[in-house]
């Protein structure tokens, strides 16, 4: 994922607790490449990374997190703000409110019209009327009729009238007389941007004065989506974008590119053929999707809040001098526990987190480990080399564990110290605050 790549890219980053210009260029290049892979337009990816570079420079790295993780957060925050930051308003107030749906053929307009009607009916308690203004294909009208039936929403269809503008006007009249408070007009699309199609939708627009003009675009179409969006916006000055087919394996980069290019908010996303697969667009969620990163930001924020920089520095020094002992180990365990879910957090703890992860101590093992450390004398904790066979026996008895458990734990601890020693010798270990990043 992009997240892994960012953290990977940052393995080379030199710096003393700061993200610096040194080596930042290669990281920026990596981010740019990853964005392009996620379907973000190259020029946009470039401008985006320029902004990220500026933000990242001089940013202080908290010891508890690696520069890579901090960079992920900067990138994510910037993605969110670029995609509008907040959830966009959707204007469905009117008597009736008029929503015009436009886009290429196959983009998902008719399906979305049905989903939106269902959403407004069930979530907003509105009374919608669907309008079949795609007059060229009888199948298109039939498709809308079927959808309307499935969701219990009336559909305005005029088989004999071939003028979409008149159909839209008649539908609004019908809505008024039947007390429908929102009219959703599904229009005809072509396979490519086409003057006749644009003129037709523009004519409907001027005749019905819509509250919202939603441009529907297939997120799987990548770069083409951006050009299409631009063509429709130049002509229709639409009020919002609907991204469809997000259930496919698209990374969602189209969302970023479109918002950036036409500067219109994405209002809804559609992610399936079922009628309830419609969602309000949340920039935050899309940013996470583009990064492929789950909950990393939350984790980073928790780490930032919980970790004591001084403690991390102290620990770092001890690791450097190969003096890491059971007291340090216990302190680290306590910090890990304060932060909540062990499984999620364990990889983030400087030094210890990585080591524990590598030697694969499971969640359950922590109770036993704490009991064993608790059964050691202060002298033993501060000097693990003291712990011989008879002391191991005593620790086993005191902690209610077997001698085999104690031996296994001592062995793991030794492996961990070996690992720390090794990493200290590697250049990376010296660069990362807290030891191993
Ligand atoms: P229109 O030509 O713009 O009206 O597009 P349609 O609504 O007829 O959709 C074209 C095809 O895409 C149909 O087969 C739909 O079932 C499918 N489709 C629409 N929206 C989605 C979606 O969000 N996910 C998936 N997987 N398919 C969709
Ligand atoms: Mg259609």
PDB file of C-alpha atoms and ligand atoms in Angstrom, residues 103-113 115 134 137 140 143 147 186-187 189 216 218 243-248 269-273 277, ligand 1:
ATOM      1  CA  UNK A 103     -22.926  11.901 -17.135  1.00  0.00           C
ATOM      2  CA  UNK A 104     -21.725   9.501 -19.802  1.00  0.00           C
ATOM      3  CA  UNK A 105     -23.640   6.404 -20.803  1.00  0.00           C
ATOM      4  CA  UNK A 106     -22.824   3.511 -18.514  1.00  0.00           C
ATOM      5  CA  UNK A 107     -21.470   5.729 -15.761  1.00  0.00           C
ATOM      6  CA  UNK A 108     -24.303   4.641 -13.492  1.00  0.00           C
ATOM      7  CA  UNK A 109     -26.799   7.535 -13.756  1.00  0.00           C
ATOM      8  CA  UNK A 110     -29.965   5.493 -13.813  1.00  0.00           C
ATOM      9  CA  UNK A 111     -28.808   3.200 -11.021  1.00  0.00           C
ATOM     10  CA  UNK A 112     -27.747   6.225  -8.982  1.00  0.00           C
ATOM     11  CA  UNK A 113     -31.060   7.992  -9.603  1.00  0.00           C
ATOM     12  CA  UNK A 115     -30.363   4.927  -5.126  1.00  0.00           C
ATOM     13  CA  UNK A 134     -33.430   9.395 -21.369  1.00  0.00           C
ATOM     14  CA  UNK A 137     -33.533   3.901 -25.428  1.00  0.00           C
ATOM     15  CA  UNK A 140     -33.524   3.025 -20.190  1.00  0.00           C
ATOM     16  CA  UNK A 143     -34.884   0.272 -16.220  1.00  0.00           C
ATOM     17  CA  UNK A 147     -36.038   0.598 -10.049  1.00  0.00           C
ATOM     18  CA  UNK A 186     -32.330  10.900 -15.128  1.00  0.00           C
ATOM     19  CA  UNK A 187     -30.932  12.054 -18.456  1.00  0.00           C
ATOM     20  CA  UNK A 189     -25.706   9.952 -21.841  1.00  0.00           C
ATOM     21  CA  UNK A 216     -22.058  10.976 -12.322  1.00  0.00           C
ATOM     22  CA  UNK A 218     -17.365   5.869 -13.138  1.00  0.00           C
ATOM     23  CA  UNK A 243     -18.393   8.682  -7.930  1.00  0.00           C
ATOM     24  CA  UNK A 244     -19.743   5.282  -8.896  1.00  0.00           C
ATOM     25  CA  UNK A 245     -18.407   1.731  -8.928  1.00  0.00           C
ATOM     26  CA  UNK A 246     -16.182   2.217  -5.938  1.00  0.00           C
ATOM     27  CA  UNK A 247     -16.866  -1.424  -5.142  1.00  0.00           C
ATOM     28  CA  UNK A 248     -14.376  -2.227  -7.889  1.00  0.00           C
ATOM     29  CA  UNK A 269     -20.426   7.658  -3.769  1.00  0.00           C
ATOM     30  CA  UNK A 270     -22.003   4.552  -5.179  1.00  0.00           C
ATOM     31  CA  UNK A 271     -20.494   1.170  -4.555  1.00  0.00           C
ATOM     32  CA  UNK A 272     -22.573  -1.655  -5.883  1.00  0.00           C
ATOM     33  CA  UNK A 273     -25.528  -2.714  -7.929  1.00  0.00           C
ATOM     34  CA  UNK A 277     -25.101   1.037  -1.768  1.00  0.00           C
TER      35      UNK A 277
HETATM   36  P1  LIG B   1     -26.253   4.922 -17.085  1.00  0.00           P
HETATM   37  O1  LIG B   1     -26.082   4.516 -18.511  1.00  0.00           O
HETATM   38  O2  LIG B   1     -25.359   6.061 -16.733  1.00  0.00           O
HETATM   39  O3  LIG B   1     -27.664   5.177 -16.718  1.00  0.00           O
HETATM   40  O4  LIG B   1     -25.720   3.694 -16.195  1.00  0.00           O
HETATM   41  P2  LIG B   1     -26.542   2.551 -15.466  1.00  0.00           P
HETATM   42  O5  LIG B   1     -27.138   3.070 -14.211  1.00  0.00           O
HETATM   43  O6  LIG B   1     -27.481   1.895 -16.418  1.00  0.00           O
HETATM   44  O7  LIG B   1     -25.363   1.582 -15.065  1.00  0.00           O
HETATM   45  C1  LIG B   1     -24.541   0.956 -16.008  1.00  0.00           C
HETATM   46  C2  LIG B   1     -24.067  -0.374 -15.451  1.00  0.00           C
HETATM   47  O8  LIG B   1     -23.260  -0.156 -14.304  1.00  0.00           O
HETATM   48  C3  LIG B   1     -25.216  -1.245 -14.978  1.00  0.00           C
HETATM   49  O9  LIG B   1     -24.893  -2.573 -15.264  1.00  0.00           O
HETATM   50  C4  LIG B   1     -25.244  -1.029 -13.488  1.00  0.00           C
HETATM   51  O10 LIG B   1     -25.761  -2.142 -12.808  1.00  0.00           O
HETATM   52  C5  LIG B   1     -23.783  -0.832 -13.188  1.00  0.00           C
HETATM   53  N1  LIG B   1     -23.554   0.013 -12.003  1.00  0.00           N
HETATM   54  C6  LIG B   1     -24.056   1.223 -11.712  1.00  0.00           C
HETATM   55  N2  LIG B   1     -23.577   1.699 -10.541  1.00  0.00           N
HETATM   56  C7  LIG B   1     -22.742   0.739 -10.070  1.00  0.00           C
HETATM   57  C8  LIG B   1     -21.910   0.630  -8.911  1.00  0.00           C
HETATM   58  O11 LIG B   1     -21.823   1.510  -8.038  1.00  0.00           O
HETATM   59  N3  LIG B   1     -21.181  -0.510  -8.782  1.00  0.00           N
HETATM   60  C9  LIG B   1     -21.240  -1.505  -9.721  1.00  0.00           C
HETATM   61  N4  LIG B   1     -20.481  -2.581  -9.517  1.00  0.00           N
HETATM   62  N5  LIG B   1     -21.982  -1.421 -10.818  1.00  0.00           N
HETATM   63  C10 LIG B   1     -22.721  -0.320 -10.997  1.00  0.00           C
END
